[in-house]
Tab-separated table of C-alpha atoms in Angstrom:
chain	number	residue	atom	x	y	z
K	7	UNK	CA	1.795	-28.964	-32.268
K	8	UNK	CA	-0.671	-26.728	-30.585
K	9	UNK	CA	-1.913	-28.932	-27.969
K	10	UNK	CA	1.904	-29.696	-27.617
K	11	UNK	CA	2.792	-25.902	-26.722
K	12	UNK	CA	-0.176	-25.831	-24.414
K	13	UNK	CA	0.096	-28.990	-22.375
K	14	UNK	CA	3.855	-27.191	-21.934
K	15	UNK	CA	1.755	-23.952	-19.878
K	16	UNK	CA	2.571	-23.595	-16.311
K	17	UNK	CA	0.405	-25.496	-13.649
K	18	UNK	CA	-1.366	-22.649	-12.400
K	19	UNK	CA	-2.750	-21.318	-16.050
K	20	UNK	CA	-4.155	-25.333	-16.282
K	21	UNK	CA	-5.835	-24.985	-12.603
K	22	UNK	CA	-7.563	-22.396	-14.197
K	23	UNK	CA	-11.180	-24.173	-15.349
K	24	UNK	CA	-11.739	-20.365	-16.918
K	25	UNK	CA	-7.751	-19.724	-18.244
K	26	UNK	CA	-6.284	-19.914	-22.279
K	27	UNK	CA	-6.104	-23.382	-21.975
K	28	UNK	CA	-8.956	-25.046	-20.769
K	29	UNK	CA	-11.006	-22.673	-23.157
K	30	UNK	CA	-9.185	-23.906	-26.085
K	31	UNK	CA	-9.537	-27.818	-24.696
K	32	UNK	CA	-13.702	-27.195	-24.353
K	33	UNK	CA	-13.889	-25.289	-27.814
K	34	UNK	CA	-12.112	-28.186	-29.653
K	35	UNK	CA	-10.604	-28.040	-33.127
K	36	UNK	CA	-12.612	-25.073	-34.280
K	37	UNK	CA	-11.012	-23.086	-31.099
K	38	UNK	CA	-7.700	-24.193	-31.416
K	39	UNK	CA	-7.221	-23.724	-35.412
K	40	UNK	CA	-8.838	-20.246	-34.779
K	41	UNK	CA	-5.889	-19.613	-32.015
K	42	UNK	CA	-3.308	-21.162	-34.294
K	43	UNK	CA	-4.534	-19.081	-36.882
K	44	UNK	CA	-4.260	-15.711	-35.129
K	45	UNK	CA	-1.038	-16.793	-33.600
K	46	UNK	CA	0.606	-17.070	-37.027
K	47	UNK	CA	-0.784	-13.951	-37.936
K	48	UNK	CA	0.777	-12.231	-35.325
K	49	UNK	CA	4.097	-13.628	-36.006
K	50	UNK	CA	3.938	-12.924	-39.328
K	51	UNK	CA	3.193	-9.522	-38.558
K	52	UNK	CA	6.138	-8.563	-36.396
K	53	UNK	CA	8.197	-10.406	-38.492
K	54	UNK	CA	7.383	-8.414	-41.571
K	55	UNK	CA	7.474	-5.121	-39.183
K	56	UNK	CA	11.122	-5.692	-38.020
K	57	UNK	CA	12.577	-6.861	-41.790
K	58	UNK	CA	10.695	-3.615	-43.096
K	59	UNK	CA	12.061	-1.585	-40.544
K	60	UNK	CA	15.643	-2.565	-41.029
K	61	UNK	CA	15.110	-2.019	-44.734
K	62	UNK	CA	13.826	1.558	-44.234
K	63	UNK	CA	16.493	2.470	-41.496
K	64	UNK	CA	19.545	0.817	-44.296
K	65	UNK	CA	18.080	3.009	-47.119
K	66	UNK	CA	17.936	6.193	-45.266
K	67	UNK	CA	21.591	5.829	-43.615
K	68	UNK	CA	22.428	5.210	-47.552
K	69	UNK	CA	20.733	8.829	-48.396
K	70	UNK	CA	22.700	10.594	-45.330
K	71	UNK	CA	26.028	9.213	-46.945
K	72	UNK	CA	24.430	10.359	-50.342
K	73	UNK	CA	23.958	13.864	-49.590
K	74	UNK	CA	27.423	14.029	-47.941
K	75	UNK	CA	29.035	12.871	-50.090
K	76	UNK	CA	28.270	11.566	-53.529
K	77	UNK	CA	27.926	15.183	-55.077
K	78	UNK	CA	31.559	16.074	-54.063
K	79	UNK	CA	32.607	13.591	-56.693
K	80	UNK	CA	33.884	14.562	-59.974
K	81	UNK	CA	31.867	11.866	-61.704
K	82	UNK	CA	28.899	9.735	-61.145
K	83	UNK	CA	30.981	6.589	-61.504
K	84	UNK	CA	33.195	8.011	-59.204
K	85	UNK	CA	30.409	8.283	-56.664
K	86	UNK	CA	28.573	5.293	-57.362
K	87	UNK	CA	31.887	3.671	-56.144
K	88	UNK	CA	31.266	5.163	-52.668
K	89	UNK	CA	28.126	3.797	-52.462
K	90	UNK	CA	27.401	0.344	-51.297
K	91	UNK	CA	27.234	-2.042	-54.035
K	92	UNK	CA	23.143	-3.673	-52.816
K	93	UNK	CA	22.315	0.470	-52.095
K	94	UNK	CA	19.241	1.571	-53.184
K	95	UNK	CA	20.942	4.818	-54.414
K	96	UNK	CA	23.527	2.969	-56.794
K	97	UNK	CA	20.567	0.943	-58.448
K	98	UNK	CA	19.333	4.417	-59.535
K	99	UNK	CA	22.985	5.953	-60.606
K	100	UNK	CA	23.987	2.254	-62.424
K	101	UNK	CA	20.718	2.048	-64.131
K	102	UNK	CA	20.866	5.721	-65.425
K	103	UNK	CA	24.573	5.507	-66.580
K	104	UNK	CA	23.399	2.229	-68.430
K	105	UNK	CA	20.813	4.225	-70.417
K	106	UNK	CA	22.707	6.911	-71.590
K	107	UNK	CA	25.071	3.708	-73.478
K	108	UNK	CA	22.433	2.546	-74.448
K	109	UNK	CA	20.776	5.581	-75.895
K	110	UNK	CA	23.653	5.975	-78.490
K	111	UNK	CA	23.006	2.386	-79.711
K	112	UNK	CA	18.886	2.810	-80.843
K	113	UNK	CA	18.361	2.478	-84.421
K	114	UNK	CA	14.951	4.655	-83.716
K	115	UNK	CA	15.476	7.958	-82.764
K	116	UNK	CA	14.346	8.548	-78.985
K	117	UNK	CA	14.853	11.926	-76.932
K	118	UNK	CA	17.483	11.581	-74.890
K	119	UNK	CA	15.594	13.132	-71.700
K	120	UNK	CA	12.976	10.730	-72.156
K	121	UNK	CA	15.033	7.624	-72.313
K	122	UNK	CA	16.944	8.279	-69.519
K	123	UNK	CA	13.429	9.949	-67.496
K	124	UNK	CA	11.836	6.238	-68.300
K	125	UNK	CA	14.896	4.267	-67.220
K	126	UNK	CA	15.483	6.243	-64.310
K	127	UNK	CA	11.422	5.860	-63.628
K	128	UNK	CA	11.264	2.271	-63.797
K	129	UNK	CA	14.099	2.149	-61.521
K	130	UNK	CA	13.057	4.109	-59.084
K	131	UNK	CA	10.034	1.831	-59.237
K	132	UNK	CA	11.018	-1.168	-58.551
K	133	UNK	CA	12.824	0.042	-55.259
K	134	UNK	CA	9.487	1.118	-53.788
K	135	UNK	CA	8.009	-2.012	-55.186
K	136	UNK	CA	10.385	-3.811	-53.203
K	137	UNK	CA	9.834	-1.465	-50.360
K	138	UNK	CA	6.587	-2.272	-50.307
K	139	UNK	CA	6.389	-5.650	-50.511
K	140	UNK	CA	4.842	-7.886	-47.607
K	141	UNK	CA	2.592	-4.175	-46.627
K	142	UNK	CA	-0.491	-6.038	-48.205
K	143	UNK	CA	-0.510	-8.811	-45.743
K	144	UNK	CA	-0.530	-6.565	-42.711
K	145	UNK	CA	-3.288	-4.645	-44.079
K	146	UNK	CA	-5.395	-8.253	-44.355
K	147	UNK	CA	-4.035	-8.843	-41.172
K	148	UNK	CA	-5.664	-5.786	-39.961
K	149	UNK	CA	-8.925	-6.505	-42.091
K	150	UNK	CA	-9.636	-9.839	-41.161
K	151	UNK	CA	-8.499	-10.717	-38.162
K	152	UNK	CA	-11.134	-9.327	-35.711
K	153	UNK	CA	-13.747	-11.285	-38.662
K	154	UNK	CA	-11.429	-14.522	-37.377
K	155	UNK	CA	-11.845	-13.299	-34.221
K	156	UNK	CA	-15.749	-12.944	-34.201
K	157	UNK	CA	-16.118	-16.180	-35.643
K	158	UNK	CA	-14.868	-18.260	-32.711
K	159	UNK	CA	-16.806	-16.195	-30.337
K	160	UNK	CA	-19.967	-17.038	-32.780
K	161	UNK	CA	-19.248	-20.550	-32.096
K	162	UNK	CA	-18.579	-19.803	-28.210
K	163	UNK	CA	-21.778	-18.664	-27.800
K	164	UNK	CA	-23.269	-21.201	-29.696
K	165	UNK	CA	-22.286	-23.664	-27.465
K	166	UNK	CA	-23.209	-21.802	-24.432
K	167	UNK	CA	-26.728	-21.747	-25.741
K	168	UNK	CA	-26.291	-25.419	-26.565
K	169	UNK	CA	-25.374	-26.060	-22.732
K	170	UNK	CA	-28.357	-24.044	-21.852
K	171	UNK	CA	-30.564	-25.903	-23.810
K	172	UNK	CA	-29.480	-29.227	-22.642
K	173	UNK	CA	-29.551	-28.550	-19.088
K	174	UNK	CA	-32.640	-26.730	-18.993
K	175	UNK	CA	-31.553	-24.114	-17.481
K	176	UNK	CA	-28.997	-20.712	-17.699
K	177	UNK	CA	-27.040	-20.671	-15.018
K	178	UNK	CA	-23.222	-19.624	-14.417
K	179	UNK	CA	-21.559	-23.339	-14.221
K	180	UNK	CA	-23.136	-23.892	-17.890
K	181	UNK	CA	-22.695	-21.079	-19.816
K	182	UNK	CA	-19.189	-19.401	-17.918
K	183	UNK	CA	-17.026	-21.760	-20.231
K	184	UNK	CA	-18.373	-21.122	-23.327
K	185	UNK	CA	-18.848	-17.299	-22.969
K	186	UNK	CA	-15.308	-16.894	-21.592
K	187	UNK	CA	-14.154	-18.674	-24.524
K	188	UNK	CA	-16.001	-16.392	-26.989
K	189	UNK	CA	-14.683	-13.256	-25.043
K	190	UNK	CA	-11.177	-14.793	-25.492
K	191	UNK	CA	-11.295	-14.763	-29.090
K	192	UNK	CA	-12.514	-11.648	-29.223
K	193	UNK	CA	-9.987	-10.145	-27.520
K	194	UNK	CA	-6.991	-11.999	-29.503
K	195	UNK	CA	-8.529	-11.160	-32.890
K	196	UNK	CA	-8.500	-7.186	-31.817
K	197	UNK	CA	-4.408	-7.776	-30.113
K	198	UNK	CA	-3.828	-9.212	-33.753
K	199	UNK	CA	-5.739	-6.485	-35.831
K	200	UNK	CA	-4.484	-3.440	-33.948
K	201	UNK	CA	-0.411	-3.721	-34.345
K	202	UNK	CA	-0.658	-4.850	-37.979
K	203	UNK	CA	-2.892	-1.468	-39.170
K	204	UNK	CA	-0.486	0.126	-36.848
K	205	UNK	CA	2.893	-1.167	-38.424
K	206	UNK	CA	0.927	-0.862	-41.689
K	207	UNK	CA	0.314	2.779	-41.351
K	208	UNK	CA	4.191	3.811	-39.931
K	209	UNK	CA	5.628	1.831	-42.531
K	210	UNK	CA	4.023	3.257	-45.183
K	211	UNK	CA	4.758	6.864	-43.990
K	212	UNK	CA	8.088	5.685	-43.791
K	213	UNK	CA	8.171	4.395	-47.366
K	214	UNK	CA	6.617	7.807	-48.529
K	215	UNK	CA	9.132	9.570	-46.918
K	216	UNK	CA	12.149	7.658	-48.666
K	217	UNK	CA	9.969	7.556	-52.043
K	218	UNK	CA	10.769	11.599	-51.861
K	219	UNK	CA	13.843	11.366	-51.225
K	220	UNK	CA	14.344	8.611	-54.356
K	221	UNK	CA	12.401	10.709	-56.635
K	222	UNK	CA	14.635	13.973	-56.120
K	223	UNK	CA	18.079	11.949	-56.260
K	224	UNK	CA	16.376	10.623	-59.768
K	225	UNK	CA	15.672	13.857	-60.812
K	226	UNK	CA	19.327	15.550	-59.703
K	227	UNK	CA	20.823	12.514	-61.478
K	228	UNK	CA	18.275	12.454	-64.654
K	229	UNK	CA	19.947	16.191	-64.678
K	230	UNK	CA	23.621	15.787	-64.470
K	231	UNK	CA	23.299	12.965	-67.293
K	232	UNK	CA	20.622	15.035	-69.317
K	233	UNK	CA	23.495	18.214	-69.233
K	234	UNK	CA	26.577	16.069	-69.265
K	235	UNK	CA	27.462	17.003	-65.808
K	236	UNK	CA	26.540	20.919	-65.980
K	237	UNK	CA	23.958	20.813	-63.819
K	238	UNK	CA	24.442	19.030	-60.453
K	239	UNK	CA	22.822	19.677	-57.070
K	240	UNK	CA	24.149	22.682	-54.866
K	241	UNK	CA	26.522	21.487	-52.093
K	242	UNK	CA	25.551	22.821	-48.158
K	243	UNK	CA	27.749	24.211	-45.851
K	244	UNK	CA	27.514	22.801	-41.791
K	245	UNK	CA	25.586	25.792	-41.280
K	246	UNK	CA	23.062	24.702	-44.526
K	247	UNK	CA	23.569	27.624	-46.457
K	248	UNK	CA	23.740	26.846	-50.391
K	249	UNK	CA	27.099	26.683	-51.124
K	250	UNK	CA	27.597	27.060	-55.042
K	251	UNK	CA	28.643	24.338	-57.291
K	252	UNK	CA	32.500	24.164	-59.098
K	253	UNK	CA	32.340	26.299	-61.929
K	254	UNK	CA	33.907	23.673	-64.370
K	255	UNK	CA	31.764	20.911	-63.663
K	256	UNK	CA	32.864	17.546	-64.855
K	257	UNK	CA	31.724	15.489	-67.566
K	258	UNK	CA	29.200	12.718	-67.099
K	259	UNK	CA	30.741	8.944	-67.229
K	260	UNK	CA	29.899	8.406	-70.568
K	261	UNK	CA	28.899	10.832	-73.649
K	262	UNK	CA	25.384	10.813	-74.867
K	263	UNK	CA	23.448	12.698	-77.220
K	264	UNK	CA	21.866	15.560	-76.392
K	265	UNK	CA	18.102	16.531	-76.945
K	266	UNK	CA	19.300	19.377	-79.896
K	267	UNK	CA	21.392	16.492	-81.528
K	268	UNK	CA	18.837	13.741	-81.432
K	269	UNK	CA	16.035	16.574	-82.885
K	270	UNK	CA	18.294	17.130	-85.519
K	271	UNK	CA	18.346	13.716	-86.219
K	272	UNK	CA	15.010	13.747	-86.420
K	273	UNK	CA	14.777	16.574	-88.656
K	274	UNK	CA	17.024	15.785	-91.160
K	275	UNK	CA	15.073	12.097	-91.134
């Protein structure tokens, strides 16, 4: 397949006795499945850079439609319903309605805050697991590759010394081949290296970013189902002054017991 996509290079880069190609022809296999390896390195790296990318940009268009409007709801059903049904945000308002049913349905008594803090946790987990996921490869990426790299220009100049030693003597025609070779693979294992710690390092400032903003909607919703819709984040004007919540705030989507009324079920156990 390789030799396929290079036999396809234009005339000019075969003329070339010093170019890609005939490097790759004189270093043989060991060349080539180094290229080949790099290559699908690379690819693998923008690839994971663009999906990540889109699936940062989706979940922080989800958290501008959050703060604008899920809030001004009268229920968190209500505003899970604006939300898109794969959104990030709606994972962690589902999951936390789902707890507080399920609360009233343990046989051992559990504080309500903490069942609903776990479920809401775990949650909240598994979106920046998935958030994360493919980061580890561009970090080996970054790690290894220039190793890769290194190791066909080990065997570059290892042949150049070979041709020295078999013609007797160093010059330019012997050894240019070889050494330009070597430099070659140098040079593609640092063009691999560099993006992939550089699309590892904005993606993961990226994913810290939207990990913040996850962890306060958590902790606004773990609220408004810990005070059956009492306490709910203050609404902003255009201006961004705090603009104060309705006084008769609406229940939650489904009752739970409180922390007093599990204690006292504790107590009187």
């Amino acid at each position: 397949m390789l030799t396929t996509i290079l036999a396809a290079a234009p005339a000019a880069e075969g003329e070339n006795p010093y170019g890609l190609m005939a490097a790759l022809e004189q270093g043989g296999f060991i060349a080539q499945g180094t290229f080949a390896i790099m290559v699908i390195m690379s690819v693998v790296s923008f690839y994971i850079l663009f999906t990540k990318l889109f699936e940062q940009q989706k979940i922080m268009n989800q958290a501008k439609r959050v703060r604008a409007e899920f809030w001004r709801t009268n229920s968190l059903r209500e505003g899970a319903a604006k939300l898109d049904k794969n959104s990030a945000y709606r994972q962690l308002v589902d999951d936390g309605i789902e707890a507080q049913e399920q609360h009233s349905k343990l046989t051992d008594p559990v504080e309500a805050h903490d069942w609903l803090h776990g479920s809401l946790a775990r949650s909240e987990a598994a979106i920046n697991s998935k958030l994360g996921g493919g980061l580890a490869f561009l970090a080996t990426v970054g790690a290894t590759a220039p190793f890769i790299g290194l190791f066909g220009t080990v065997i570059g100049i290892y042949r150049a010394l070979i041709k020295i030693g078999m013609s007797g003597q160093a010059s330019i025609d012997a050894v240019a081949g070889p050494v330009g070779e070597a430099l070659i693979m140098t040079a593609l294992g640092l063009a691999v290296a560099v993006p992939a710690v550089l699309s590892y390092n904005w993606l993961q400032r990226r994913n810290k970013a939207i990990a913040e903003d996850l962890s306060a909607f958590s902790t606004a919703v773990l609220g408004y189902l810990a005070s059956n819709g009492a306490v709910r984040p203050s609404l902003t004007t255009a201006a961004g002054t705090p603009k104060a919540s309705p006084a008769a705030a609406p229940k939650a989507a489904a009752p739970s017991a409180t922390a007093g009324q599990v204690g006292g079920a504790q107590t009187r156990g």
